[in-house]
mmCIF file of C-alpha atoms in Angstrom:
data_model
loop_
_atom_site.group_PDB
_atom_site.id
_atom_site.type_symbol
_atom_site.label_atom_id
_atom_site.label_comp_id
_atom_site.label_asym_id
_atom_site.label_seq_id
_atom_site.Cartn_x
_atom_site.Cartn_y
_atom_site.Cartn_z
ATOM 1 C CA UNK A 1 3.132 10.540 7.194
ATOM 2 C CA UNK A 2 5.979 8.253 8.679
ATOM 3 C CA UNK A 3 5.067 8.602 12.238
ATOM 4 C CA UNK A 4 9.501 8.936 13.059
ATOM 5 C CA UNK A 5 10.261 11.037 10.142
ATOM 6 C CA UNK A 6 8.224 13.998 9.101
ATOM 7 C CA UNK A 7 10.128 13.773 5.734
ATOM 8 C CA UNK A 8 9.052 10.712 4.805
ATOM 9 C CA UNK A 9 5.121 10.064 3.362
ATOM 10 C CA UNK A 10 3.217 7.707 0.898
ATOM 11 C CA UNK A 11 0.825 8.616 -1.873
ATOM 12 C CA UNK A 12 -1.664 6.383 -3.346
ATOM 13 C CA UNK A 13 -2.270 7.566 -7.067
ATOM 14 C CA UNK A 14 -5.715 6.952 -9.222
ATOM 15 C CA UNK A 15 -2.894 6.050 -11.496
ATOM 16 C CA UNK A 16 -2.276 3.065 -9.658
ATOM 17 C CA UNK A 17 0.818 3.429 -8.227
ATOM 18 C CA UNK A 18 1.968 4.037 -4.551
ATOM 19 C CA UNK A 19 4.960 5.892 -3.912
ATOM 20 C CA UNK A 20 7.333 6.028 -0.339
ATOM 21 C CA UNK A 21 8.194 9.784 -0.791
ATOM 22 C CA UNK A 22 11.282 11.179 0.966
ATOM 23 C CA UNK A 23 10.466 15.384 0.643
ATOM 24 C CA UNK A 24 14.417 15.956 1.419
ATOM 25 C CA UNK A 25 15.125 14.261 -2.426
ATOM 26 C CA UNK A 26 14.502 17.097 -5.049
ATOM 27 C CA UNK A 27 11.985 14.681 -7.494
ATOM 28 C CA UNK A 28 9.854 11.462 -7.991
ATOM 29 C CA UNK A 29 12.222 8.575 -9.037
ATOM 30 C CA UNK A 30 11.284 5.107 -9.915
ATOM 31 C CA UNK A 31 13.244 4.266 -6.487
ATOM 32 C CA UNK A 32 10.055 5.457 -4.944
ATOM 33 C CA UNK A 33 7.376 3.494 -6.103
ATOM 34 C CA UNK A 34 6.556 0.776 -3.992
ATOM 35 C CA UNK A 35 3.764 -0.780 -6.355
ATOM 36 C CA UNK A 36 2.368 -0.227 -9.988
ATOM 37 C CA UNK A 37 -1.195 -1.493 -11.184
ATOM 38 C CA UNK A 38 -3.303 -0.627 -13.730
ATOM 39 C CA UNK A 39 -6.104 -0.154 -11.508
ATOM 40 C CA UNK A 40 -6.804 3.108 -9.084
ATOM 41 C CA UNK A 41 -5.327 2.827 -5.469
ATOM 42 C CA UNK A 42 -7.757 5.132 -3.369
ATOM 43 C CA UNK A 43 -6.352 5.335 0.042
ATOM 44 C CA UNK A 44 -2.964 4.223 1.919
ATOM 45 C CA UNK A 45 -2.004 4.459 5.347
ATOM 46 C CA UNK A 46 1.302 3.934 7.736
ATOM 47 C CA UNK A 47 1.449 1.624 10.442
ATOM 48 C CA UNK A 48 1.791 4.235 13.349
ATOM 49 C CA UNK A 49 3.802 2.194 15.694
ATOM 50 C CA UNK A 50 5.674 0.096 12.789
ATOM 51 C CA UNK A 51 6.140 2.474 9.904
ATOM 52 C CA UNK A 52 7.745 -0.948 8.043
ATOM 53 C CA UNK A 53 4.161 -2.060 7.485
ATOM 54 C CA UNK A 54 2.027 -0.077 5.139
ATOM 55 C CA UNK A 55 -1.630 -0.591 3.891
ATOM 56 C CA UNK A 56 -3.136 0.392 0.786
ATOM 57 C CA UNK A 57 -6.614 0.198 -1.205
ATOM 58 C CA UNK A 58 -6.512 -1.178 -4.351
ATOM 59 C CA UNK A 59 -9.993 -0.520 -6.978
ATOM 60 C CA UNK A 60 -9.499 -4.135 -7.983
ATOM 61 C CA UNK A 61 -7.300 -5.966 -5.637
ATOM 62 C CA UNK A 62 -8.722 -5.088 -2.730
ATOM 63 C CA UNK A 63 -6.767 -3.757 0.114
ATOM 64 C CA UNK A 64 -3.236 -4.817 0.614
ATOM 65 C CA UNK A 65 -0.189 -5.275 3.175
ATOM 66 C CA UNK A 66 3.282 -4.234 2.441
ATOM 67 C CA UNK A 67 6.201 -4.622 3.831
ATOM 68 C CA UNK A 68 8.772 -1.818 3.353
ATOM 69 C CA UNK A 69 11.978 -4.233 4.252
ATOM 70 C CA UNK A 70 11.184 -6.587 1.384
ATOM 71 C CA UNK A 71 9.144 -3.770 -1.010
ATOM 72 C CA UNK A 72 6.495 -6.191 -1.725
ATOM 73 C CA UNK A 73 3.081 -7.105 -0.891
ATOM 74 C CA UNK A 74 2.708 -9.426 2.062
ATOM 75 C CA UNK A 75 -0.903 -10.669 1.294
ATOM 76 C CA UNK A 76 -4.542 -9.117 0.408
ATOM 77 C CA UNK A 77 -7.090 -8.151 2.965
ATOM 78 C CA UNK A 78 -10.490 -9.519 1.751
ATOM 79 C CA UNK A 79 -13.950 -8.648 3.663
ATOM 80 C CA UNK A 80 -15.367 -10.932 1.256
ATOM 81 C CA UNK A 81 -15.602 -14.695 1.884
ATOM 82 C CA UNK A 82 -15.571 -15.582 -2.115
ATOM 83 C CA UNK A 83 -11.805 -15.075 -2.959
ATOM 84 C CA UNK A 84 -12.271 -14.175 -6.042
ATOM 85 C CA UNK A 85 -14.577 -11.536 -6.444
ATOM 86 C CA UNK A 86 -13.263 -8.537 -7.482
ATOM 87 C CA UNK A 87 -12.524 -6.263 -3.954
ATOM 88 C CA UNK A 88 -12.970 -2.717 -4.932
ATOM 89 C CA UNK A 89 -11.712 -1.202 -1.818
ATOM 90 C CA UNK A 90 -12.177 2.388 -0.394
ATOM 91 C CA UNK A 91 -10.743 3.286 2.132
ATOM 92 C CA UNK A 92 -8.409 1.719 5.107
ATOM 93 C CA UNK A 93 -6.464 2.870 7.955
ATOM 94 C CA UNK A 94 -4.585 1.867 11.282
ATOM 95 C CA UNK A 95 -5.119 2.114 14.220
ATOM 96 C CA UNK A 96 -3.469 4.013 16.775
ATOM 97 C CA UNK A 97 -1.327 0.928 18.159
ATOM 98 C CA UNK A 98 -0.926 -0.169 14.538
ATOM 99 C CA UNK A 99 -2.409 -3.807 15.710
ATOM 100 C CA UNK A 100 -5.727 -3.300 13.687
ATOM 101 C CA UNK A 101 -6.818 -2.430 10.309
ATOM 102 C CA UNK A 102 -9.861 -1.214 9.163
ATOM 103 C CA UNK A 103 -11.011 -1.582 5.572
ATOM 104 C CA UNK A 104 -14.094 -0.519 3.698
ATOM 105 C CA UNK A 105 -14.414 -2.296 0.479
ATOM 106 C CA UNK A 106 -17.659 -1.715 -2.523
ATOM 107 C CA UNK A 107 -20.711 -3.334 -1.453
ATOM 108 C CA UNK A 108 -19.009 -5.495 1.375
ATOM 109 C CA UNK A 109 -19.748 -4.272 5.224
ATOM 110 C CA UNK A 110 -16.597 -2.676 6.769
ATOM 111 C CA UNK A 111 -14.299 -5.033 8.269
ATOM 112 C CA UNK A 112 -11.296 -4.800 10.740
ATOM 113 C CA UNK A 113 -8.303 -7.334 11.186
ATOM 114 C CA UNK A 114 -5.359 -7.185 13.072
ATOM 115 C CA UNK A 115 -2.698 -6.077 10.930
ATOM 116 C CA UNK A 116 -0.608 -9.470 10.683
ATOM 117 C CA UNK A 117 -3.926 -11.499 9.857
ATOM 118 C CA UNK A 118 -5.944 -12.337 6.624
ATOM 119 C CA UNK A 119 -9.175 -13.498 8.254
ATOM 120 C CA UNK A 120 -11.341 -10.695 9.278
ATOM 121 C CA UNK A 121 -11.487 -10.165 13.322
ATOM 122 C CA UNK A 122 -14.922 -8.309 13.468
ATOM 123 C CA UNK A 123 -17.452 -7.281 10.248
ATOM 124 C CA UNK A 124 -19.562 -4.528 10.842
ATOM 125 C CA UNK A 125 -23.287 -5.419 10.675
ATOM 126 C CA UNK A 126 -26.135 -2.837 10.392
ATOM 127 C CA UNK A 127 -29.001 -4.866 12.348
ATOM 128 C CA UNK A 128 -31.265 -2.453 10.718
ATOM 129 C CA UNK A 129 -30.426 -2.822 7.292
ATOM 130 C CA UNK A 130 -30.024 0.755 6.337
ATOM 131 C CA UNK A 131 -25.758 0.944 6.050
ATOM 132 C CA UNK A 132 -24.828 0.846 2.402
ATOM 133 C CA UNK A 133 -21.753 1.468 0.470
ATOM 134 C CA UNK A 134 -22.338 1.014 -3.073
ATOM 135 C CA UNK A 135 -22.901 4.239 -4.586
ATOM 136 C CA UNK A 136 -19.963 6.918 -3.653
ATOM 137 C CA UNK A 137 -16.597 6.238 -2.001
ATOM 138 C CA UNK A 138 -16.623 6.755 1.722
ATOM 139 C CA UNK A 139 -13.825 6.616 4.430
ATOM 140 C CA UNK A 140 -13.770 4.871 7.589
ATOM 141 C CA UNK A 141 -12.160 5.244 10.663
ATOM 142 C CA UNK A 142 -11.254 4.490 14.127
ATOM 143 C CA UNK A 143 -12.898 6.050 16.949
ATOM 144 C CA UNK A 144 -12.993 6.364 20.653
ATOM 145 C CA UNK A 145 -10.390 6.620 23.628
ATOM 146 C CA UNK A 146 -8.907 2.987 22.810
ATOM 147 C CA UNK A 147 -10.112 2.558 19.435
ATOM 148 C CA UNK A 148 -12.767 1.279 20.779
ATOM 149 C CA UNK A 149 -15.264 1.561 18.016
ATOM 150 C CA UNK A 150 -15.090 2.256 13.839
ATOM 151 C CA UNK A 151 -17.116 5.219 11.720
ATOM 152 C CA UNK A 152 -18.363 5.207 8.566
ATOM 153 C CA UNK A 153 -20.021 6.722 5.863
ATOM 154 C CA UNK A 154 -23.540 5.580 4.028
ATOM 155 C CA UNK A 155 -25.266 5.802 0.969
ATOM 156 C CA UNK A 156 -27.988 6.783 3.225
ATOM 157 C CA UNK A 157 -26.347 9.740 3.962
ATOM 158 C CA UNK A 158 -25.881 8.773 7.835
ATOM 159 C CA UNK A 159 -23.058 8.070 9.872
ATOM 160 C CA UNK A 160 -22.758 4.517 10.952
ATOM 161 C CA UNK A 161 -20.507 3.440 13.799
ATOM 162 C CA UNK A 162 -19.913 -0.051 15.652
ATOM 163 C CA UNK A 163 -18.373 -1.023 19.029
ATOM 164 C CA UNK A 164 -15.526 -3.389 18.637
ATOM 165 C CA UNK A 165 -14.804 -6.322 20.497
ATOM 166 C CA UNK A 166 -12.455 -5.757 23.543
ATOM 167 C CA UNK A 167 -8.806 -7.296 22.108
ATOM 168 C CA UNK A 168 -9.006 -8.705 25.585
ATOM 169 C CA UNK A 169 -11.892 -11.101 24.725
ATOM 170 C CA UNK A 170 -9.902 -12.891 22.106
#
């Protein structure tokens, strides 16, 4: 949901598509979609603070930044360092300030970047080895009074969650 109008929300489609819905219009019109692929998107999210910015995760092109002021796509998120393997993401999401992003992508550990930034700010590592996300889709999250740490799903069945670094530290 646009975090200044309650009227105003996106949809990411299995379709592919990802539509800027206003509710007060009376149906879908091609005005509306902001992007069209042939492959799934699986989750989308509004930049809380800056509702210009939107994120989205694509099945094949990974997870994406768009700007609502120029309709396009600003540049792809990648938690991968090989560019071009395919980036089946899952799930991603703002954070409260809208300065971070976290995304979850297919057999990739969770990263978060700061939302104006391709190169990932922190990766989560699982010291133990157990974290996994190969099998099912999962969602992600931010947690904690200031954001302060991200949650996760496993094929393991567990919850995983890491502390972030403070924004203060660089």
């Amino acid at each position: 949901t646009h975090p200044f109008s309650s009227h105003i929300f996106a949809a990411a489609t299995e379709d592919g598509s990802i539509f800027i819905i206003d509710s007060r219009e009376p149906r879908l019109t091609q005005s509306m979609i902001l992007d069209d692929s042939i492959h799934a998107y699986h989750s989308i999210s509004i930049n809380p603070l800056d509702p210009q910015f939107i994120v989205a995760g694509n099945e094949f092109t990974g997870a994406g930044l768009f700007d609502l002021r120029s309709w396009k796509k600003i540049f792809t998120y990648n938690c991968s360092s090989w560019p071009l393997r395919k980036s089946d993401t899952d799930s991603v999401c703002f954070n409260s300030d809208g300065s971070r992003v976290f995304i979850m992508q297919r057999s990739l550990p969770p990263c978060v970047f700061k939302t104006l930034s391709q190169e990932p700010e922190f990766c989560c590592v699982d010291d133990g080895g157990t974290y996994r996300n190969t099998v099912t889709m999962k969602s992600g999250c931010f947690a904690g009074e200031r954001d302060e740490y991200v949650v996760s799903g496993s094929d393991d069945f567990s919850i995983y969650w890491w502390k972030l670094p403070n924004k203060a530290d660089g």
